[in-house]
PDB file of C-alpha atoms in Angstrom:
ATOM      1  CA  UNK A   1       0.000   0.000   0.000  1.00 43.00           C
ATOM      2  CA  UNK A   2       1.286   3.683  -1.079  1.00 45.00           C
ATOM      3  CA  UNK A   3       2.361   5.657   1.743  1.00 47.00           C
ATOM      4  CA  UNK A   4       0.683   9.035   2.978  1.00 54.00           C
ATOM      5  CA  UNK A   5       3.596  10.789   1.591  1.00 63.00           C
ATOM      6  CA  UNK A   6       2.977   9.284  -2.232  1.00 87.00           C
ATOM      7  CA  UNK A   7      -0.949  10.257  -1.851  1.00 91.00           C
ATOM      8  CA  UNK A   8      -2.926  14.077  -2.257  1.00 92.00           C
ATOM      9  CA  UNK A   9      -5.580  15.568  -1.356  1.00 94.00           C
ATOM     10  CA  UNK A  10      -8.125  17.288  -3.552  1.00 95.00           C
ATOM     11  CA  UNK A  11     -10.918  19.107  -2.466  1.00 96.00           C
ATOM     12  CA  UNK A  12     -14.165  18.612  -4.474  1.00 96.00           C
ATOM     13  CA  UNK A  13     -17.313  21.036  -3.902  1.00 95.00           C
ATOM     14  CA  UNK A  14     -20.437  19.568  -5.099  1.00 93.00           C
ATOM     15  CA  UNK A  15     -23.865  20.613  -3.813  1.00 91.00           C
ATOM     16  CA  UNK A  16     -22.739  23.074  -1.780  1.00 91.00           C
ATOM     17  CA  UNK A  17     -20.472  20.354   0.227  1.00 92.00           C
ATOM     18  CA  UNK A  18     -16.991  20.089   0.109  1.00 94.00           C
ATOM     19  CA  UNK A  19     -15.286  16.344  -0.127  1.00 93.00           C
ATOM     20  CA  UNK A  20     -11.249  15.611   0.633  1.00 95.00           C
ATOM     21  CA  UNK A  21     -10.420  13.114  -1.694  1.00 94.00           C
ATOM     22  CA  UNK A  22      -7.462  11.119  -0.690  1.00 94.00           C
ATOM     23  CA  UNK A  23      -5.555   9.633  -4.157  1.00 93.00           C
ATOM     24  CA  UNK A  24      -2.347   8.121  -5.052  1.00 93.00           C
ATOM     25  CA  UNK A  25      -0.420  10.828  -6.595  1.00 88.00           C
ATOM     26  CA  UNK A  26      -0.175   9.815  -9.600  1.00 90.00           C
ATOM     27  CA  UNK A  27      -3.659   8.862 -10.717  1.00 92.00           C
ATOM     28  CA  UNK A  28      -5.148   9.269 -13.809  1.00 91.00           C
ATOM     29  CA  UNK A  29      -7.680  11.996 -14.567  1.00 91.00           C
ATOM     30  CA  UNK A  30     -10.136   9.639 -15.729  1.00 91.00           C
ATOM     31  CA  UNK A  31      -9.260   6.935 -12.512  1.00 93.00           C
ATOM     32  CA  UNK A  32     -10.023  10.190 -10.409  1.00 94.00           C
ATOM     33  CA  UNK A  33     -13.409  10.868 -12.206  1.00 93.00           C
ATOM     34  CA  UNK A  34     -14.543   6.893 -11.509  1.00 94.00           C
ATOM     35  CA  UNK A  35     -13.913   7.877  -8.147  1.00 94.00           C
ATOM     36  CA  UNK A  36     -15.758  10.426  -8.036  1.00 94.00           C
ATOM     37  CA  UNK A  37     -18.553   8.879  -9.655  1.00 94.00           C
ATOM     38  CA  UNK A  38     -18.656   6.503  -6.830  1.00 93.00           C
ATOM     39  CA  UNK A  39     -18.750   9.088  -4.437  1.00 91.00           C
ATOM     40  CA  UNK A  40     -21.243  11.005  -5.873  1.00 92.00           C
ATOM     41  CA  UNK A  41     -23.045   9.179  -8.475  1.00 92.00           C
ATOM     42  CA  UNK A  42     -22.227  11.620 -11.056  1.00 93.00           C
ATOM     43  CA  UNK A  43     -21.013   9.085 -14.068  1.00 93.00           C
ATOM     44  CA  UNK A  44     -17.736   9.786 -15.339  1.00 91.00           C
ATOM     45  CA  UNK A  45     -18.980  11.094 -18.776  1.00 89.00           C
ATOM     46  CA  UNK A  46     -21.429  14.060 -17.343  1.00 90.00           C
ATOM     47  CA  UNK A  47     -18.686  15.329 -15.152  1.00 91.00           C
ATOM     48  CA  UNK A  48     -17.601  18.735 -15.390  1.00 90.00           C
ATOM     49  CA  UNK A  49     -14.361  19.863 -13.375  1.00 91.00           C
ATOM     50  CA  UNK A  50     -14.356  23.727 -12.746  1.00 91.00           C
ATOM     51  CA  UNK A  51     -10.784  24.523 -11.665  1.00 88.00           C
ATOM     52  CA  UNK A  52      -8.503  22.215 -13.884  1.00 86.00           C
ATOM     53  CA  UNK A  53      -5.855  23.884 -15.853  1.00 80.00           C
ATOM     54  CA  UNK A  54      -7.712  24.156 -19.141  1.00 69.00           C
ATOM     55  CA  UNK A  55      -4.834  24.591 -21.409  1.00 58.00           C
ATOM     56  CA  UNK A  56      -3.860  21.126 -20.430  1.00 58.00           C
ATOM     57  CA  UNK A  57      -6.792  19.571 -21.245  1.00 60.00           C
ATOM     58  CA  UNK A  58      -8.355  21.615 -24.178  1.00 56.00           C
ATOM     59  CA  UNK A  59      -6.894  19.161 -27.077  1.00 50.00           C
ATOM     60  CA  UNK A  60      -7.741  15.958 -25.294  1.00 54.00           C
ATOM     61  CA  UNK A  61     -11.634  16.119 -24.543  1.00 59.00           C
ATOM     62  CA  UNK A  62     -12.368  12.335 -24.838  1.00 55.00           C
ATOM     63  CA  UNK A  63     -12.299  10.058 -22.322  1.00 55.00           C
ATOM     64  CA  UNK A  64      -9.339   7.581 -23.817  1.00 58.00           C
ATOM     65  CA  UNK A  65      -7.371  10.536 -23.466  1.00 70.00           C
ATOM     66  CA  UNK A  66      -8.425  11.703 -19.961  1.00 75.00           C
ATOM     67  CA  UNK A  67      -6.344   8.250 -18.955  1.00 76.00           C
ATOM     68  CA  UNK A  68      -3.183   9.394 -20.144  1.00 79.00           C
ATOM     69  CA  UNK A  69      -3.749  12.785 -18.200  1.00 83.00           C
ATOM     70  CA  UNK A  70      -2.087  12.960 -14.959  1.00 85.00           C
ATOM     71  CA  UNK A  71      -4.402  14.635 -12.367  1.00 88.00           C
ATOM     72  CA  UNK A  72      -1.378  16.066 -10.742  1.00 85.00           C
ATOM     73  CA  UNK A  73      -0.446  17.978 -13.662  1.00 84.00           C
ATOM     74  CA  UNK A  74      -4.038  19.587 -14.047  1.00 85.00           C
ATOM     75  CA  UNK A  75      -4.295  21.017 -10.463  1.00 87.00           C
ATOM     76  CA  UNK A  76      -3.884  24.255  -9.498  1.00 80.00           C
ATOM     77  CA  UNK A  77      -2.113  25.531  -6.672  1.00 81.00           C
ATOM     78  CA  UNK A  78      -4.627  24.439  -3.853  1.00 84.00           C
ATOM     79  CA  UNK A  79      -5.698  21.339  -4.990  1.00 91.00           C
ATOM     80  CA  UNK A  80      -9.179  22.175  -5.143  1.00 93.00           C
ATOM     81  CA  UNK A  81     -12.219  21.863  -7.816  1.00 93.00           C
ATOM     82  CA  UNK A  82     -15.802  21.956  -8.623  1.00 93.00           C
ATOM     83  CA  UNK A  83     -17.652  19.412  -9.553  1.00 93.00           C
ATOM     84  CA  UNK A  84     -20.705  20.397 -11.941  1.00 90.00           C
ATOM     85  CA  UNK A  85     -23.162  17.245 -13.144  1.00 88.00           C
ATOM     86  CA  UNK A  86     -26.261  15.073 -11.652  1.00 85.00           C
ATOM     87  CA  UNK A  87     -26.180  12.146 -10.296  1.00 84.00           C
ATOM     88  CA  UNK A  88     -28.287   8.658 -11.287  1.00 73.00           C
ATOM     89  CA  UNK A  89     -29.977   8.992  -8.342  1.00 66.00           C
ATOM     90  CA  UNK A  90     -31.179  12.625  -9.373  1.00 59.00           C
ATOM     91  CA  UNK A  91     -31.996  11.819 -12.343  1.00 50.00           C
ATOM     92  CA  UNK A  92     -34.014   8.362 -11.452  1.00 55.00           C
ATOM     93  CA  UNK A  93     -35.788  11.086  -8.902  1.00 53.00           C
ATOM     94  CA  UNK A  94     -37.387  13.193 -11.454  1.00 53.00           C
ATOM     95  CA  UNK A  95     -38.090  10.305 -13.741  1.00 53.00           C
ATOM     96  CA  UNK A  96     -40.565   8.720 -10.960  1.00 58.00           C
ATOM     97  CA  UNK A  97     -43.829   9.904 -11.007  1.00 61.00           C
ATOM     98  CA  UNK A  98     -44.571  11.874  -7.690  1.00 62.00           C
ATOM     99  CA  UNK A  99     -48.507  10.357  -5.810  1.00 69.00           C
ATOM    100  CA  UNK A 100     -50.131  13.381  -6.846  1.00 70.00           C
ATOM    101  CA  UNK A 101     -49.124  12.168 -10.667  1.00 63.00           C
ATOM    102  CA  UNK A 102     -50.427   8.071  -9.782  1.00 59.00           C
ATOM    103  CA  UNK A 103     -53.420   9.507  -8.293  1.00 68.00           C
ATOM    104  CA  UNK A 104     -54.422  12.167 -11.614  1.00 67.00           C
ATOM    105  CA  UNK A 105     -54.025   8.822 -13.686  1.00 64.00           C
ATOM    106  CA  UNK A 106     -56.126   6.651 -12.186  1.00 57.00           C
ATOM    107  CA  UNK A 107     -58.686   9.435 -11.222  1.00 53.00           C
TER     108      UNK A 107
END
């Protein structure tokens, strides 16, 4: 197991909350986004990561080449994004009809 020392922390605000991710140092941009998927139920492909370096990333905008991308090299100073997408469960949520909706159908 990777020590403390070969590990960082990034900070991830989504829905107003702020998460400290704890990942090896040099992960992938696209391992960090199945993380947070995990975390937040936000799949990988409808994530959007305010605070990235965008000059580093504005050629590769697929996810093959989001692997290649080392998340350390797309920080900024403090470590620190936003995370911008709904998650499945959100999404299931306004799919389901609500009892009002049941009970106007079978009325």
């Amino acid at each position: 197991m990777a020590s403390q020392s070969n590990r960082i922390v990034v900070t991830v605000k989504w829905r107003g909350e702020e998460h400290a991710i704890h990942v090896p140092e040099h992960v992938s941009l696209l391992d960090f986004k199945v993380e947070l998927a995990q975390i937040t139920g936000v799949p990988v492909e409808k994530q959007l990561l305010i605070g990235l370096r965008a000059n580093m990333l504005k050629e590769k905008k697929d996810l093959a080449s989001e692997s290649g991308i080392l998340l350390h090299t797309v920080l900024g100073k403090v470590n620190k994004v936003t995370l911008m997408g709904e998650s499945i469960r959100d999404a299931e949520m306004q799919l389901k009809p609500s009892e009002e909706e049941l009970a106007s159908v079978v009325n």
